[in-house]
mmCIF file with all atom_site columns, N, CA and C in Angstrom:
data_model
loop_
_atom_site.group_PDB
_atom_site.id
_atom_site.type_symbol
_atom_site.label_atom_id
_atom_site.label_alt_id
_atom_site.label_comp_id
_atom_site.label_asym_id
_atom_site.label_entity_id
_atom_site.label_seq_id
_atom_site.pdbx_PDB_ins_code
_atom_site.Cartn_x
_atom_site.Cartn_y
_atom_site.Cartn_z
_atom_site.occupancy
_atom_site.B_iso_or_equiv
_atom_site.pdbx_formal_charge
_atom_site.auth_seq_id
_atom_site.auth_comp_id
_atom_site.auth_asym_id
_atom_site.auth_atom_id
_atom_site.pdbx_PDB_model_num
ATOM 1   N N  . MET A 1 1  ? 3.314  -8.031 8.652   1.00 0.00 ? 1  MET A N  1
ATOM 2   C CA . MET A 1 1  ? 2.159  -8.644 7.999   1.00 0.00 ? 1  MET A CA 1
ATOM 3   C C  . MET A 1 1  ? 1.686  -7.618 6.932   1.00 0.00 ? 1  MET A C  1
ATOM 4   N N  . LYS A 1 2  ? 1.519  -8.127 5.699   1.00 0.00 ? 2  LYS A N  1
ATOM 5   C CA . LYS A 1 2  ? 1.108  -7.253 4.619   1.00 0.00 ? 2  LYS A CA 1
ATOM 6   C C  . LYS A 1 2  ? -0.471 -7.169 4.626   1.00 0.00 ? 2  LYS A C  1
ATOM 7   N N  . ASP A 1 3  ? -0.916 -6.053 4.160   1.00 0.00 ? 3  ASP A N  1
ATOM 8   C CA . ASP A 1 3  ? -2.349 -5.883 3.993   1.00 0.00 ? 3  ASP A CA 1
ATOM 9   C C  . ASP A 1 3  ? -2.645 -6.235 2.541   1.00 0.00 ? 3  ASP A C  1
ATOM 10  N N  . ASN A 1 4  ? -2.969 -7.454 2.272   1.00 0.00 ? 4  ASN A N  1
ATOM 11  C CA . ASN A 1 4  ? -3.165 -7.924 0.911   1.00 0.00 ? 4  ASN A CA 1
ATOM 12  C C  . ASN A 1 4  ? -4.293 -7.240 0.236   1.00 0.00 ? 4  ASN A C  1
ATOM 13  N N  . LYS A 1 5  ? -5.355 -6.826 0.940   1.00 0.00 ? 5  LYS A N  1
ATOM 14  C CA . LYS A 1 5  ? -6.456 -6.148 0.316   1.00 0.00 ? 5  LYS A CA 1
ATOM 15  C C  . LYS A 1 5  ? -6.019 -4.808 -0.186  1.00 0.00 ? 5  LYS A C  1
ATOM 16  N N  . ALA A 1 6  ? -5.272 -4.021 0.625   1.00 0.00 ? 6  ALA A N  1
ATOM 17  C CA . ALA A 1 6  ? -4.791 -2.753 0.314   1.00 0.00 ? 6  ALA A CA 1
ATOM 18  C C  . ALA A 1 6  ? -3.781 -2.857 -0.896  1.00 0.00 ? 6  ALA A C  1
ATOM 19  N N  . GLU A 1 7  ? -2.954 -3.844 -0.805  1.00 0.00 ? 7  GLU A N  1
ATOM 20  C CA . GLU A 1 7  ? -1.965 -4.070 -1.903  1.00 0.00 ? 7  GLU A CA 1
ATOM 21  C C  . GLU A 1 7  ? -2.664 -4.372 -3.159  1.00 0.00 ? 7  GLU A C  1
ATOM 22  N N  . GLY A 1 8  ? -3.652 -5.230 -3.153  1.00 0.00 ? 8  GLY A N  1
ATOM 23  C CA . GLY A 1 8  ? -4.441 -5.600 -4.383  1.00 0.00 ? 8  GLY A CA 1
ATOM 24  C C  . GLY A 1 8  ? -5.166 -4.317 -4.928  1.00 0.00 ? 8  GLY A C  1
ATOM 25  N N  . SER A 1 9  ? -5.706 -3.560 -4.057  1.00 0.00 ? 9  SER A N  1
ATOM 26  C CA . SER A 1 9  ? -6.385 -2.302 -4.460  1.00 0.00 ? 9  SER A CA 1
ATOM 27  C C  . SER A 1 9  ? -5.405 -1.307 -5.170  1.00 0.00 ? 9  SER A C  1
ATOM 28  N N  . LEU A 1 10 ? -4.206 -1.233 -4.622  1.00 0.00 ? 10 LEU A N  1
ATOM 29  C CA . LEU A 1 10 ? -3.168 -0.398 -5.137  1.00 0.00 ? 10 LEU A CA 1
ATOM 30  C C  . LEU A 1 10 ? -2.728 -0.899 -6.512  1.00 0.00 ? 10 LEU A C  1
ATOM 31  N N  . ARG A 1 11 ? -2.537 -2.182 -6.617  1.00 0.00 ? 11 ARG A N  1
ATOM 32  C CA . ARG A 1 11 ? -2.248 -2.807 -7.917  1.00 0.00 ? 11 ARG A CA 1
ATOM 33  C C  . ARG A 1 11 ? -3.197 -2.527 -8.973  1.00 0.00 ? 11 ARG A C  1
ATOM 34  N N  . GLU A 1 12 ? -4.483 -2.678 -8.617  1.00 0.00 ? 12 GLU A N  1
ATOM 35  C CA . GLU A 1 12 ? -5.581 -2.430 -9.554  1.00 0.00 ? 12 GLU A CA 1
ATOM 36  C C  . GLU A 1 12 ? -5.616 -1.017 -10.025 1.00 0.00 ? 12 GLU A C  1
ATOM 37  N N  . LEU A 1 13 ? -5.396 -0.050 -9.036  1.00 0.00 ? 13 LEU A N  1
ATOM 38  C CA . LEU A 1 13 ? -5.405 1.369  -9.384  1.00 0.00 ? 13 LEU A CA 1
ATOM 39  C C  . LEU A 1 13 ? -4.256 1.719  -10.295 1.00 0.00 ? 13 LEU A C  1
ATOM 40  N N  . LEU A 1 14 ? -3.055 1.212  -9.968  1.00 0.00 ? 14 LEU A N  1
ATOM 41  C CA . LEU A 1 14 ? -1.944 1.483  -10.878 1.00 0.00 ? 14 LEU A CA 1
ATOM 42  C C  . LEU A 1 14 ? -2.099 0.840  -12.232 1.00 0.00 ? 14 LEU A C  1
ATOM 43  N N  . LYS A 1 15 ? -2.676 -0.337 -12.282 1.00 0.00 ? 15 LYS A N  1
ATOM 44  C CA . LYS A 1 15 ? -2.845 -1.054 -13.571 1.00 0.00 ? 15 LYS A CA 1
ATOM 45  C C  . LYS A 1 15 ? -3.825 -0.214 -14.458 1.00 0.00 ? 15 LYS A C  1
ATOM 46  N N  . GLY A 1 16 ? -4.776 0.422  -13.884 1.00 0.00 ? 16 GLY A N  1
ATOM 47  C CA . GLY A 1 16 ? -5.808 1.177  -14.612 1.00 0.00 ? 16 GLY A CA 1
ATOM 48  C C  . GLY A 1 16 ? -5.314 2.573  -15.014 1.00 0.00 ? 16 GLY A C  1
ATOM 49  N N  . ASP A 1 17 ? -4.214 3.106  -14.458 1.00 0.00 ? 17 ASP A N  1
ATOM 50  C CA . ASP A 1 17 ? -3.786 4.435  -14.760 1.00 0.00 ? 17 ASP A CA 1
ATOM 51  C C  . ASP A 1 17 ? -2.209 4.399  -14.965 1.00 0.00 ? 17 ASP A C  1
ATOM 52  N N  . PRO A 1 18 ? -1.759 4.297  -16.269 1.00 0.00 ? 18 PRO A N  1
ATOM 53  C CA . PRO A 1 18 ? -0.379 4.243  -16.521 1.00 0.00 ? 18 PRO A CA 1
ATOM 54  C C  . PRO A 1 18 ? 0.429  5.487  -16.056 1.00 0.00 ? 18 PRO A C  1
ATOM 55  N N  . GLU A 1 19 ? -0.197 6.641  -16.125 1.00 0.00 ? 19 GLU A N  1
ATOM 56  C CA . GLU A 1 19 ? 0.523  7.857  -15.626 1.00 0.00 ? 19 GLU A CA 1
ATOM 57  C C  . GLU A 1 19 ? 0.721  7.794  -14.118 1.00 0.00 ? 19 GLU A C  1
ATOM 58  N N  . LEU A 1 20 ? -0.220 7.353  -13.409 1.00 0.00 ? 20 LEU A N  1
ATOM 59  C CA . LEU A 1 20 ? -0.180 7.232  -11.936 1.00 0.00 ? 20 LEU A CA 1
ATOM 60  C C  . LEU A 1 20 ? 0.890  6.196  -11.640 1.00 0.00 ? 20 LEU A C  1
ATOM 61  N N  . LYS A 1 21 ? 0.932  5.141  -12.376 1.00 0.00 ? 21 LYS A N  1
ATOM 62  C CA . LYS A 1 21 ? 1.938  4.071  -12.107 1.00 0.00 ? 21 LYS A CA 1
ATOM 63  C C  . LYS A 1 21 ? 3.365  4.616  -12.296 1.00 0.00 ? 21 LYS A C  1
ATOM 64  N N  . VAL A 1 22 ? 3.610  5.445  -13.287 1.00 0.00 ? 22 VAL A N  1
ATOM 65  C CA . VAL A 1 22 ? 4.940  6.023  -13.519 1.00 0.00 ? 22 VAL A CA 1
ATOM 66  C C  . VAL A 1 22 ? 5.241  7.008  -12.407 1.00 0.00 ? 22 VAL A C  1
ATOM 67  N N  . ALA A 1 23 ? 4.272  7.819  -11.984 1.00 0.00 ? 23 ALA A N  1
ATOM 68  C CA . ALA A 1 23 ? 4.500  8.780  -10.886 1.00 0.00 ? 23 ALA A CA 1
ATOM 69  C C  . ALA A 1 23 ? 4.785  8.048  -9.601  1.00 0.00 ? 23 ALA A C  1
ATOM 70  N N  . PHE A 1 24 ? 4.007  6.982  -9.356  1.00 0.00 ? 24 PHE A N  1
ATOM 71  C CA . PHE A 1 24 ? 4.248  6.200  -8.127  1.00 0.00 ? 24 PHE A CA 1
ATOM 72  C C  . PHE A 1 24 ? 5.655  5.636  -8.072  1.00 0.00 ? 24 PHE A C  1
ATOM 73  N N  . LYS A 1 25 ? 6.092  4.986  -9.206  1.00 0.00 ? 25 LYS A N  1
ATOM 74  C CA . LYS A 1 25 ? 7.380  4.413  -9.331  1.00 0.00 ? 25 LYS A CA 1
ATOM 75  C C  . LYS A 1 25 ? 8.468  5.485  -9.125  1.00 0.00 ? 25 LYS A C  1
ATOM 76  N N  . GLU A 1 26 ? 8.348  6.661  -9.722  1.00 0.00 ? 26 GLU A N  1
ATOM 77  C CA . GLU A 1 26 ? 9.308  7.708  -9.607  1.00 0.00 ? 26 GLU A CA 1
ATOM 78  C C  . GLU A 1 26 ? 9.405  8.183  -8.134  1.00 0.00 ? 26 GLU A C  1
ATOM 79  N N  . THR A 1 27 ? 8.242  8.279  -7.513  1.00 0.00 ? 27 THR A N  1
ATOM 80  C CA . THR A 1 27 ? 8.233  8.664  -6.130  1.00 0.00 ? 27 THR A CA 1
ATOM 81  C C  . THR A 1 27 ? 8.957  7.661  -5.196  1.00 0.00 ? 27 THR A C  1
ATOM 82  N N  . ILE A 1 28 ? 8.680  6.381  -5.416  1.00 0.00 ? 28 ILE A N  1
ATOM 83  C CA . ILE A 1 28 ? 9.417  5.360  -4.677  1.00 0.00 ? 28 ILE A CA 1
ATOM 84  C C  . ILE A 1 28 ? 10.899 5.451  -4.850  1.00 0.00 ? 28 ILE A C  1
ATOM 85  N N  . GLU A 1 29 ? 11.342 5.553  -6.080  1.00 0.00 ? 29 GLU A N  1
ATOM 86  C CA . GLU A 1 29 ? 12.734 5.684  -6.474  1.00 0.00 ? 29 GLU A CA 1
ATOM 87  C C  . GLU A 1 29 ? 13.320 6.944  -5.722  1.00 0.00 ? 29 GLU A C  1
ATOM 88  N N  . GLU A 1 30 ? 12.636 8.048  -5.776  1.00 0.00 ? 30 GLU A N  1
ATOM 89  C CA . GLU A 1 30 ? 13.142 9.284  -5.108  1.00 0.00 ? 30 GLU A CA 1
ATOM 90  C C  . GLU A 1 30 ? 13.300 9.054  -3.614  1.00 0.00 ? 30 GLU A C  1
ATOM 91  N N  . MET A 1 31 ? 12.323 8.439  -3.001  1.00 0.00 ? 31 MET A N  1
ATOM 92  C CA . MET A 1 31 ? 12.373 8.167  -1.595  1.00 0.00 ? 31 MET A CA 1
ATOM 93  C C  . MET A 1 31 ? 13.528 7.263  -1.241  1.00 0.00 ? 31 MET A C  1
ATOM 94  N N  . GLN A 1 32 ? 13.949 6.393  -2.088  1.00 0.00 ? 32 GLN A N  1
ATOM 95  C CA . GLN A 1 32 ? 15.052 5.385  -1.845  1.00 0.00 ? 32 GLN A CA 1
ATOM 96  C C  . GLN A 1 32 ? 16.474 6.046  -1.973  1.00 0.00 ? 32 GLN A C  1
ATOM 97  N N  . LYS A 1 33 ? 16.559 7.274  -2.476  1.00 0.00 ? 33 LYS A N  1
ATOM 98  C CA . LYS A 1 33 ? 17.857 7.861  -2.502  1.00 0.00 ? 33 LYS A CA 1
ATOM 99  C C  . LYS A 1 33 ? 18.393 8.163  -1.123  1.00 0.00 ? 33 LYS A C  1
ATOM 100 N N  . PRO A 1 34 ? 19.714 7.906  -0.949  1.00 0.00 ? 34 PRO A N  1
ATOM 101 C CA . PRO A 1 34 ? 20.287 8.026  0.394   1.00 0.00 ? 34 PRO A CA 1
ATOM 102 C C  . PRO A 1 34 ? 20.022 9.358  1.084   1.00 0.00 ? 34 PRO A C  1
ATOM 103 N N  . GLU A 1 35 ? 20.161 10.505 0.291   1.00 0.00 ? 35 GLU A N  1
ATOM 104 C CA . GLU A 1 35 ? 19.910 11.764 0.931   1.00 0.00 ? 35 GLU A CA 1
ATOM 105 C C  . GLU A 1 35 ? 18.470 11.991 1.385   1.00 0.00 ? 35 GLU A C  1
ATOM 106 N N  . ASN A 1 36 ? 17.545 11.337 0.758   1.00 0.00 ? 36 ASN A N  1
ATOM 107 C CA . ASN A 1 36 ? 16.150 11.472 1.139   1.00 0.00 ? 36 ASN A CA 1
ATOM 108 C C  . ASN A 1 36 ? 15.839 10.498 2.288   1.00 0.00 ? 36 ASN A C  1
ATOM 109 N N  . ILE A 1 37 ? 16.511 9.390  2.330   1.00 0.00 ? 37 ILE A N  1
ATOM 110 C CA . ILE A 1 37 ? 16.383 8.490  3.459   1.00 0.00 ? 37 ILE A CA 1
ATOM 111 C C  . ILE A 1 37 ? 16.839 9.169  4.755   1.00 0.00 ? 37 ILE A C  1
ATOM 112 N N  . GLU A 1 38 ? 18.017 9.891  4.612   1.00 0.00 ? 38 GLU A N  1
ATOM 113 C CA . GLU A 1 38 ? 18.513 10.550 5.763   1.00 0.00 ? 38 GLU A CA 1
ATOM 114 C C  . GLU A 1 38 ? 17.606 11.741 6.199   1.00 0.00 ? 38 GLU A C  1
ATOM 115 N N  . LYS A 1 39 ? 17.037 12.481 5.236   1.00 0.00 ? 39 LYS A N  1
ATOM 116 C CA . LYS A 1 39 ? 16.115 13.538 5.581   1.00 0.00 ? 39 LYS A CA 1
ATOM 117 C C  . LYS A 1 39 ? 14.870 12.982 6.300   1.00 0.00 ? 39 LYS A C  1
ATOM 118 N N  . ALA A 1 40 ? 14.346 11.837 5.839   1.00 0.00 ? 40 ALA A N  1
ATOM 119 C CA . ALA A 1 40 ? 13.207 11.140 6.482   1.00 0.00 ? 40 ALA A CA 1
ATOM 120 C C  . ALA A 1 40 ? 13.540 10.750 7.866   1.00 0.00 ? 40 ALA A C  1
ATOM 121 N N  . ALA A 1 41 ? 14.713 10.149 8.067   1.00 0.00 ? 41 ALA A N  1
ATOM 122 C CA . ALA A 1 41 ? 15.174 9.687  9.389   1.00 0.00 ? 41 ALA A CA 1
ATOM 123 C C  . ALA A 1 41 ? 15.251 10.869 10.337  1.00 0.00 ? 41 ALA A C  1
ATOM 124 N N  . ASN A 1 42 ? 15.854 11.972 9.880   1.00 0.00 ? 42 ASN A N  1
ATOM 125 C CA . ASN A 1 42 ? 15.963 13.140 10.716  1.00 0.00 ? 42 ASN A CA 1
ATOM 126 C C  . ASN A 1 42 ? 14.646 13.704 11.057  1.00 0.00 ? 42 ASN A C  1
ATOM 127 N N  . SER A 1 43 ? 13.751 13.754 10.164  1.00 0.00 ? 43 SER A N  1
ATOM 128 C CA . SER A 1 43 ? 12.397 14.202 10.430  1.00 0.00 ? 43 SER A CA 1
ATOM 129 C C  . SER A 1 43 ? 11.674 13.334 11.499  1.00 0.00 ? 43 SER A C  1
ATOM 130 N N  . ILE A 1 44 ? 11.769 12.038 11.238  1.00 0.00 ? 44 ILE A N  1
ATOM 131 C CA . ILE A 1 44 ? 11.147 11.118 12.231  1.00 0.00 ? 44 ILE A CA 1
ATOM 132 C C  . ILE A 1 44 ? 11.814 11.262 13.609  1.00 0.00 ? 44 ILE A C  1
ATOM 133 N N  . SER A 1 45 ? 13.137 11.412 13.640  1.00 0.00 ? 45 SER A N  1
ATOM 134 C CA . SER A 1 45 ? 13.777 11.575 14.943  1.00 0.00 ? 45 SER A CA 1
ATOM 135 C C  . SER A 1 45 ? 13.292 12.850 15.624  1.00 0.00 ? 45 SER A C  1
ATOM 136 N N  . GLY A 1 46 ? 13.162 13.939 14.835  1.00 0.00 ? 46 GLY A N  1
ATOM 137 C CA . GLY A 1 46 ? 12.724 15.202 15.429  1.00 0.00 ? 46 GLY A CA 1
ATOM 138 C C  . GLY A 1 46 ? 11.300 15.069 15.969  1.00 0.00 ? 46 GLY A C  1
ATOM 139 N N  . VAL A 1 47 ? 10.467 14.464 15.229  1.00 0.00 ? 47 VAL A N  1
ATOM 140 C CA . VAL A 1 47 ? 9.015  14.205 15.738  1.00 0.00 ? 47 VAL A CA 1
ATOM 141 C C  . VAL A 1 47 ? 9.053  13.430 16.992  1.00 0.00 ? 47 VAL A C  1
ATOM 142 N N  . MET A 1 48 ? 9.767  12.359 17.051  1.00 0.00 ? 48 MET A N  1
ATOM 143 C CA . MET A 1 48 ? 9.868  11.513 18.220  1.00 0.00 ? 48 MET A CA 1
ATOM 144 C C  . MET A 1 48 ? 10.377 12.221 19.431  1.00 0.00 ? 48 MET A C  1
ATOM 145 N N  . ALA A 1 49 ? 11.374 13.066 19.237  1.00 0.00 ? 49 ALA A N  1
ATOM 146 C CA . ALA A 1 49 ? 11.897 13.915 20.317  1.00 0.00 ? 49 ALA A CA 1
ATOM 147 C C  . ALA A 1 49 ? 10.893 14.829 20.817  1.00 0.00 ? 49 ALA A C  1
ATOM 148 N N  . ALA A 1 50 ? 10.171 15.451 19.971  1.00 0.00 ? 50 ALA A N  1
ATOM 149 C CA . ALA A 1 50 ? 9.153  16.364 20.333  1.00 0.00 ? 50 ALA A CA 1
ATOM 150 C C  . ALA A 1 50 ? 8.020  15.645 21.151  1.00 0.00 ? 50 ALA A C  1
ATOM 151 N N  . VAL A 1 51 ? 7.663  14.451 20.695  1.00 0.00 ? 51 VAL A N  1
ATOM 152 C CA . VAL A 1 51 ? 6.666  13.632 21.369  1.00 0.00 ? 51 VAL A CA 1
ATOM 153 C C  . VAL A 1 51 ? 7.143  13.304 22.805  1.00 0.00 ? 51 VAL A C  1
ATOM 154 N N  . GLN A 1 52 ? 8.393  12.912 22.934  1.00 0.00 ? 52 GLN A N  1
ATOM 155 C CA . GLN A 1 52 ? 8.945  12.522 24.137  1.00 0.00 ? 52 GLN A CA 1
ATOM 156 C C  . GLN A 1 52 ? 8.970  13.724 25.089  1.00 0.00 ? 52 GLN A C  1
ATOM 157 N N  . ARG A 1 53 ? 9.367  14.905 24.561  1.00 0.00 ? 53 ARG A N  1
ATOM 158 C CA . ARG A 1 53 ? 9.391  16.102 25.464  1.00 0.00 ? 53 ARG A CA 1
ATOM 159 C C  . ARG A 1 53 ? 7.946  16.436 25.953  1.00 0.00 ? 53 ARG A C  1
ATOM 160 N N  . LYS A 1 54 ? 6.943  16.208 25.077  1.00 0.00 ? 54 LYS A N  1
ATOM 161 C CA . LYS A 1 54 ? 5.599  16.566 25.434  1.00 0.00 ? 54 LYS A CA 1
ATOM 162 C C  . LYS A 1 54 ? 5.075  15.502 26.462  1.00 0.00 ? 54 LYS A C  1
ATOM 163 N N  . ILE A 1 55 ? 5.440  14.261 26.310  1.00 0.00 ? 55 ILE A N  1
ATOM 164 C CA . ILE A 1 55 ? 5.079  13.274 27.327  1.00 0.00 ? 55 ILE A CA 1
ATOM 165 C C  . ILE A 1 55 ? 5.643  13.587 28.634  1.00 0.00 ? 55 ILE A C  1
ATOM 166 N N  . LYS A 1 56 ? 6.992  13.981 28.650  1.00 0.00 ? 56 LYS A N  1
ATOM 167 C CA . LYS A 1 56 ? 7.598  14.335 29.918  1.00 0.00 ? 56 LYS A CA 1
ATOM 168 C C  . LYS A 1 56 ? 6.892  15.550 30.556  1.00 0.00 ? 56 LYS A C  1
ATOM 169 N N  . GLU A 1 57 ? 6.592  16.562 29.735  1.00 0.00 ? 57 GLU A N  1
ATOM 170 C CA . GLU A 1 57 ? 5.900  17.733 30.220  1.00 0.00 ? 57 GLU A CA 1
ATOM 171 C C  . GLU A 1 57 ? 4.565  17.395 30.846  1.00 0.00 ? 57 GLU A C  1
ATOM 172 N N  . LEU A 1 58 ? 3.834  16.605 30.135  1.00 0.00 ? 58 LEU A N  1
ATOM 173 C CA . LEU A 1 58 ? 2.516  16.222 30.581  1.00 0.00 ? 58 LEU A CA 1
ATOM 174 C C  . LEU A 1 58 ? 2.583  15.430 31.909  1.00 0.00 ? 58 LEU A C  1
ATOM 175 N N  . LYS A 1 59 ? 3.553  14.534 31.990  1.00 0.00 ? 59 LYS A N  1
ATOM 176 C CA . LYS A 1 59 ? 3.774  13.762 33.195  1.00 0.00 ? 59 LYS A CA 1
ATOM 177 C C  . LYS A 1 59 ? 4.148  14.660 34.378  1.00 0.00 ? 59 LYS A C  1
ATOM 178 N N  . GLU A 1 60 ? 5.031  15.659 34.134  1.00 0.00 ? 60 GLU A N  1
ATOM 179 C CA . GLU A 1 60 ? 5.443  16.605 35.135  1.00 0.00 ? 60 GLU A CA 1
ATOM 180 C C  . GLU A 1 60 ? 4.221  17.350 35.580  1.00 0.00 ? 60 GLU A C  1
ATOM 181 N N  . ASP A 1 61 ? 3.388  17.888 34.703  1.00 0.00 ? 61 ASP A N  1
ATOM 182 C CA . ASP A 1 61 ? 2.188  18.554 35.088  1.00 0.00 ? 61 ASP A CA 1
ATOM 183 C C  . ASP A 1 61 ? 1.266  17.720 35.863  1.00 0.00 ? 61 ASP A C  1
ATOM 184 N N  . SER A 1 62 ? 1.105  16.468 35.461  1.00 0.00 ? 62 SER A N  1
ATOM 185 C CA . SER A 1 62 ? 0.238  15.530 36.163  1.00 0.00 ? 62 SER A CA 1
ATOM 186 C C  . SER A 1 62 ? 0.721  15.292 37.618  1.00 0.00 ? 62 SER A C  1
ATOM 187 N N  . ASP A 1 63 ? 2.070  15.198 37.744  1.00 0.00 ? 63 ASP A N  1
ATOM 188 C CA . ASP A 1 63 ? 2.685  15.009 39.077  1.00 0.00 ? 63 ASP A CA 1
ATOM 189 C C  . ASP A 1 63 ? 2.344  16.238 39.966  1.00 0.00 ? 63 ASP A C  1
ATOM 190 N N  . LYS A 1 64 ? 2.418  17.383 39.362  1.00 0.00 ? 64 LYS A N  1
ATOM 191 C CA . LYS A 1 64 ? 2.121  18.631 40.115  1.00 0.00 ? 64 LYS A CA 1
ATOM 192 C C  . LYS A 1 64 ? 0.643  18.639 40.611  1.00 0.00 ? 64 LYS A C  1
ATOM 193 N N  . TRP A 1 65 ? -0.239 18.200 39.744  1.00 0.00 ? 65 TRP A N  1
ATOM 194 C CA . TRP A 1 65 ? -1.700 18.253 40.116  1.00 0.00 ? 65 TRP A CA 1
ATOM 195 C C  . TRP A 1 65 ? -1.968 17.226 41.176  1.00 0.00 ? 65 TRP A C  1
ATOM 196 N N  . GLN A 1 66 ? -1.252 16.068 41.101  1.00 0.00 ? 66 GLN A N  1
ATOM 197 C CA . GLN A 1 66 ? -1.511 15.015 42.121  1.00 0.00 ? 66 GLN A CA 1
ATOM 198 C C  . GLN A 1 66 ? -1.034 15.459 43.538  1.00 0.00 ? 66 GLN A C  1
ATOM 199 N N  . LYS A 1 67 ? -0.136 16.392 43.575  1.00 0.00 ? 67 LYS A N  1
ATOM 200 C CA . LYS A 1 67 ? 0.429  16.851 44.840  1.00 0.00 ? 67 LYS A CA 1
ATOM 201 C C  . LYS A 1 67 ? -0.541 17.871 45.499  1.00 0.00 ? 67 LYS A C  1
ATOM 202 N N  . VAL A 1 68 ? -1.393 18.451 44.749  1.00 0.00 ? 68 VAL A N  1
ATOM 203 C CA . VAL A 1 68 ? -2.349 19.499 45.267  1.00 0.00 ? 68 VAL A CA 1
ATOM 204 C C  . VAL A 1 68 ? -3.413 18.903 46.083  1.00 0.00 ? 68 VAL A C  1
#
């Protein structure tokens, strides 16, 4: 589901500032390059792995406290 209000606000902002519009377009194009998509996927995977490790660690600590 799209956030039409946010999208409309972004359109207005970009319409009012041509330099920002060009920078925004260049950024989107850069993000779509295969090597950058791979970097983003690797970063996201790393963050998720860290979150999963932390959840496991907290669960184990919780189990230890429940045994006391």
